[in-house]
XYZ file of C-alpha atoms in Angstrom:
274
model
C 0.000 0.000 0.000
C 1.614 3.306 -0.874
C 2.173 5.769 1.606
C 3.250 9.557 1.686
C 6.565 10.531 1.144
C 6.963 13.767 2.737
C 4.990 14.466 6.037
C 4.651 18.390 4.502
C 3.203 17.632 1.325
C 0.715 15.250 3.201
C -0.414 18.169 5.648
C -0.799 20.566 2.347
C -2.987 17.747 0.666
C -4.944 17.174 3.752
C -5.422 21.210 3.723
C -6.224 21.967 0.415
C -8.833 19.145 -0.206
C -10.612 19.943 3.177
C -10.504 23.732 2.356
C -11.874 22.840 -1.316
C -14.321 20.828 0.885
C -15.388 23.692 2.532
C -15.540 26.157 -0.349
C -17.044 23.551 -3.048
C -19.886 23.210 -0.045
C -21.090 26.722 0.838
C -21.287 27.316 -3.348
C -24.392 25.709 -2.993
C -25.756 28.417 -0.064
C -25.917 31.901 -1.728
C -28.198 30.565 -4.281
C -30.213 29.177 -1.163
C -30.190 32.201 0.444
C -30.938 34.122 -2.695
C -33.802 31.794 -3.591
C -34.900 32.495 -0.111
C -34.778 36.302 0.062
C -36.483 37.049 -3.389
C -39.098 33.946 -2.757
C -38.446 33.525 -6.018
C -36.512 31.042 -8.512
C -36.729 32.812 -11.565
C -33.326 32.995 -13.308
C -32.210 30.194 -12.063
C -32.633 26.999 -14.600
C -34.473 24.291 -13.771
C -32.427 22.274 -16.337
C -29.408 23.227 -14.410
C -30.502 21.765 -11.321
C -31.906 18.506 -12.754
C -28.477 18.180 -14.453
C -26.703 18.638 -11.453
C -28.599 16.502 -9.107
C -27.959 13.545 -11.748
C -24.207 14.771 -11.808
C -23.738 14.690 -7.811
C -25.745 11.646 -7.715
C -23.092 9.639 -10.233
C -20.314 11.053 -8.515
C -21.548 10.170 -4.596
C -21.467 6.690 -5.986
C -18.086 7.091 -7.436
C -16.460 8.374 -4.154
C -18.526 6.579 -1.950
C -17.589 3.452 -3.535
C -13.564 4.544 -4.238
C -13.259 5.316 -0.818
C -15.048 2.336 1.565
C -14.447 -0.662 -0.734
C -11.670 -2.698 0.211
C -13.046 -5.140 -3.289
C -12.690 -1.813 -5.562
C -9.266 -0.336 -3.962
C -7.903 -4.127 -4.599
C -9.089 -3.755 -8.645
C -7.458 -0.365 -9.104
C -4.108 -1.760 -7.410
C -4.300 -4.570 -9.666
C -4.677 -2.193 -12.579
C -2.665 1.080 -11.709
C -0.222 -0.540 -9.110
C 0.302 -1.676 -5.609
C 2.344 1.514 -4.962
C -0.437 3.919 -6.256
C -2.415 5.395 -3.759
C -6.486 5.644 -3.752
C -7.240 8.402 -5.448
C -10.114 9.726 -3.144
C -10.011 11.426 0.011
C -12.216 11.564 2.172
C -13.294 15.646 1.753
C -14.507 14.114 -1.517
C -17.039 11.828 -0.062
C -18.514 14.514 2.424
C -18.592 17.029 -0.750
C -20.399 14.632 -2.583
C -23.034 13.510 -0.098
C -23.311 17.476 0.864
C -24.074 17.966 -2.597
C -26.523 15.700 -3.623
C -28.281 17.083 -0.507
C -28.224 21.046 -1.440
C -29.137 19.937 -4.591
C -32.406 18.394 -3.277
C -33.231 21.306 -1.237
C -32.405 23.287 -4.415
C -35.431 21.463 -6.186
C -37.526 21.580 -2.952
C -37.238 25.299 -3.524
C -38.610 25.561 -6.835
C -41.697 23.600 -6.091
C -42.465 26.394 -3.284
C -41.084 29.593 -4.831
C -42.665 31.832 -7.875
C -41.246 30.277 -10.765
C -42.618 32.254 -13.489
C -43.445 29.941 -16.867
C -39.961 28.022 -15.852
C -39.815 24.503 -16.176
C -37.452 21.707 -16.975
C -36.923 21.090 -20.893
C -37.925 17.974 -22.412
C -34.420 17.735 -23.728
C -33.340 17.300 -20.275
C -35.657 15.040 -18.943
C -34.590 13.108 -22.060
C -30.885 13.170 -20.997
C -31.453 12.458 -17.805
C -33.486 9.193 -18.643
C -30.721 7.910 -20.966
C -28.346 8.374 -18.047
C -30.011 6.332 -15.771
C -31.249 3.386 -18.346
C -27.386 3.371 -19.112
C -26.753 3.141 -15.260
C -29.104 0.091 -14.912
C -28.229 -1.468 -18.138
C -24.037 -0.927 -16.610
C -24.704 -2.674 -13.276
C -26.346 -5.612 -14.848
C -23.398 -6.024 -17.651
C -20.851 -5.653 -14.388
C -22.479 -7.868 -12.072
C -21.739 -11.751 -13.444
C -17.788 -10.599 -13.535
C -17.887 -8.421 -10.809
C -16.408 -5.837 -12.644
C -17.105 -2.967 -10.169
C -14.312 -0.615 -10.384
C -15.691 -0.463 -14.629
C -19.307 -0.055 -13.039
C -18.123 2.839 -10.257
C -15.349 4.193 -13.683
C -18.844 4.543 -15.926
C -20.388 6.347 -13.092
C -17.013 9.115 -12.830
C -17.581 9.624 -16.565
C -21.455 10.289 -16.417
C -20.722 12.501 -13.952
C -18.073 13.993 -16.209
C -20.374 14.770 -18.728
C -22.854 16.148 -16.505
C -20.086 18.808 -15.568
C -19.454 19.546 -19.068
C -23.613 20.030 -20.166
C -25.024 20.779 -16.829
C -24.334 24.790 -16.964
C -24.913 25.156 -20.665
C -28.338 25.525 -20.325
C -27.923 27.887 -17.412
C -25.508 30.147 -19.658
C -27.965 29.884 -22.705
C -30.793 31.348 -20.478
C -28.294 34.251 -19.055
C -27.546 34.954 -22.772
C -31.453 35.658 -23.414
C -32.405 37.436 -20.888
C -29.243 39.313 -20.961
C -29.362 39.221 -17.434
C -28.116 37.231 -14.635
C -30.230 38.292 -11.889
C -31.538 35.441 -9.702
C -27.989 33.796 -10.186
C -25.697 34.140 -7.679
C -22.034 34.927 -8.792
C -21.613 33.917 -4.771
C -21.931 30.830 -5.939
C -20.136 30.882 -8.661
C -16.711 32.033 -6.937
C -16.730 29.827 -4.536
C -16.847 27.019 -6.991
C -14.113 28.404 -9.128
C -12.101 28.433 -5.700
C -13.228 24.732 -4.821
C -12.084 23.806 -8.994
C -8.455 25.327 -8.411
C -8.082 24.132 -5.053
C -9.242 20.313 -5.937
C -6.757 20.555 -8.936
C -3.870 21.485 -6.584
C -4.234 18.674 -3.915
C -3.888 16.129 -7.411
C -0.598 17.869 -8.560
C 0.510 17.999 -4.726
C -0.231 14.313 -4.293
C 1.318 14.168 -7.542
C 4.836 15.316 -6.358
C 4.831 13.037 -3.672
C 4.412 10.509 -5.670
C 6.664 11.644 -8.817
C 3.772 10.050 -10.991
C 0.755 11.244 -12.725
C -0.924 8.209 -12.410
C -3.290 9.939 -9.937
C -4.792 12.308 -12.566
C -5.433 9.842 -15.462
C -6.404 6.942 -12.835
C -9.243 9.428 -11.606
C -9.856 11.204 -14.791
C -13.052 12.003 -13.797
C -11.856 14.528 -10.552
C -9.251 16.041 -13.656
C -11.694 16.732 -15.645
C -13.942 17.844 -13.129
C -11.896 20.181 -12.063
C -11.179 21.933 -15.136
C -14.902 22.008 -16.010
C -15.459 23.749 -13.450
C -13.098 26.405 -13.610
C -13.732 26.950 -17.221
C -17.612 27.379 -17.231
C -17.200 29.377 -13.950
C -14.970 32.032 -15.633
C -17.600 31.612 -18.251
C -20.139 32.939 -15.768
C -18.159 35.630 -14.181
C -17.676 37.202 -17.648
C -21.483 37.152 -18.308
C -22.038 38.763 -14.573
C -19.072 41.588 -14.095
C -18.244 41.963 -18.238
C -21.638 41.269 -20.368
C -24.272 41.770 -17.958
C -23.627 44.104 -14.961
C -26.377 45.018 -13.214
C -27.247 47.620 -11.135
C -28.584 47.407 -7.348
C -31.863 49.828 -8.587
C -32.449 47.743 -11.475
C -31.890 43.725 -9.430
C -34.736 45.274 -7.432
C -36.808 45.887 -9.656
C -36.576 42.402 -11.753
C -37.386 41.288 -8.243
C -40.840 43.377 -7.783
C -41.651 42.395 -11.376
C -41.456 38.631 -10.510
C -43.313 38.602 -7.403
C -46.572 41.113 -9.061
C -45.552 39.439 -12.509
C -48.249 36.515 -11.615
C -51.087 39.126 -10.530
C -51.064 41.069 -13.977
C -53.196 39.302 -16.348
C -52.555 40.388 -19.630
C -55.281 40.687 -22.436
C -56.141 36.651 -23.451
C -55.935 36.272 -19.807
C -52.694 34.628 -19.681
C -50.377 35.076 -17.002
C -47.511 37.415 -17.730
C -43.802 36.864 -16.810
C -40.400 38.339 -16.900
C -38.911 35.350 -18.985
């Protein structure tokens, strides 16, 4: 079993994954909060959050899995090496399981809140039905041959994918309203802080270890990472660069979504601000 080389470079991992724990974590509040305060969760796409919750979901089975089976950690060895350490830590599990958890609350939210005319895409609800037939149709083809560190791989890539689609719809919607009000940049830079972070306790562990095994045999946390910082950056642009908005004028899109639903217009339909 491989074991640290340097008791500094251990301490730094140890820090940097629990403080990417910790940022990665309270991402998920200042939408909360936000949601909260306006009682509303216009702006924020429902697409997004049905993405994500299917994202957090395949990658709480991933770490969960990594990181407690002794059956799983034996079939990586096997494949990457005896000397190789596990990949996951254990800030990875508790992000994971705090994630799929915000997430819920997240969608608990919406059914409460004034959502305007939002509602989740039929494009998405066909995405996320593939995913999971291709989950089920995984753990029977694993099963007979015990193949679970395949089964627990196939659930790191879904949930790579997920990164990589998950905010496009949520950076489509800023795009057309030309607006990202009711979408908290909070959120967004403590995720971008979580992404760097969880990339630099890999290339620490990396060091350590003078291999790179670590970032190819957990792809999925790579890519992950990079994802995330990309689309993030993507966001920031939209909110600071494309979009600024003013304190008078948030206000306002607020007051318009919560009368929005009491002005009927002409062929009685209800009018909204999206």
């Amino acid at each position: 079993m491989a074991s640290w080389n340097s008791i500094h470079l251990e301490v730094t991992y140890e820090v940097l994954g629990w403080i990417a724990f910790v940022s990665w974590s309270f991402s998920f509040y200042p939408q909360v909060i936000l949601n909260y305060r306006r009682k509303s969760v216009v702006g924020l796409n429902f697409d997004f959050l049905v993405l994500n919750m299917t994202k957090h979901s395949s990658y709480l089975v991933y770490n969960a899995v990594m990181f407690f089976s002794p059956t799983v950690q034996r079939q990586y060895h096997e494949k990457y090496g005896f000397k190789e350490m596990i990949p996951v830590a254990a800030n990875d599990v508790a992000f994971s399981v705090h994630a799929v958890a915000l997430t819920a609350f997240t969608l608990f939210q919406v059914l409460i809140y004034e959502h305007g005319n939002q509602k989740v895409s039929k494009t998405c609800i066909a995405i996320t039905t593939a995913i999971l037939v291709s989950a089920v149709v995984c753990v029977i083809i694993a099963s007979p041959k015990h193949s679970w560190l395949w089964l627990i791989s196939v659930f790191n890539t879904i949930q790579v994918i997920m990164t990589a689609i998950k905010y496009i719809p949520q950076a489509v919607m800023n795009f057309r309203r030309k607006s990202t009000v009711g979408w908290s940049i909070g959120n967004i830079l403590l995720d971008l802080l979580g992404g760097m972070l969880n990339f630099a306790q890999m290339g620490v562990q990396s060091i350590d270890q003078d291999t790179w095994v670590n970032f190819y045999g957990n792809f999925g946390k790579t890519l992950l990472s990079l994802e995330v910082v990309f689309f993030d950056l993507l966001f920031i642009f939209q909110h600071y660069i494309l979009y600024p908005a003013k304190k008078e004028e948030r206000n306002q899109t607020i007051v318009q979504e919560r009368i929005g639903p009491l002005i009927k217009s002409p062929n009685n339909s209800v009018s909204t601000n999206v």
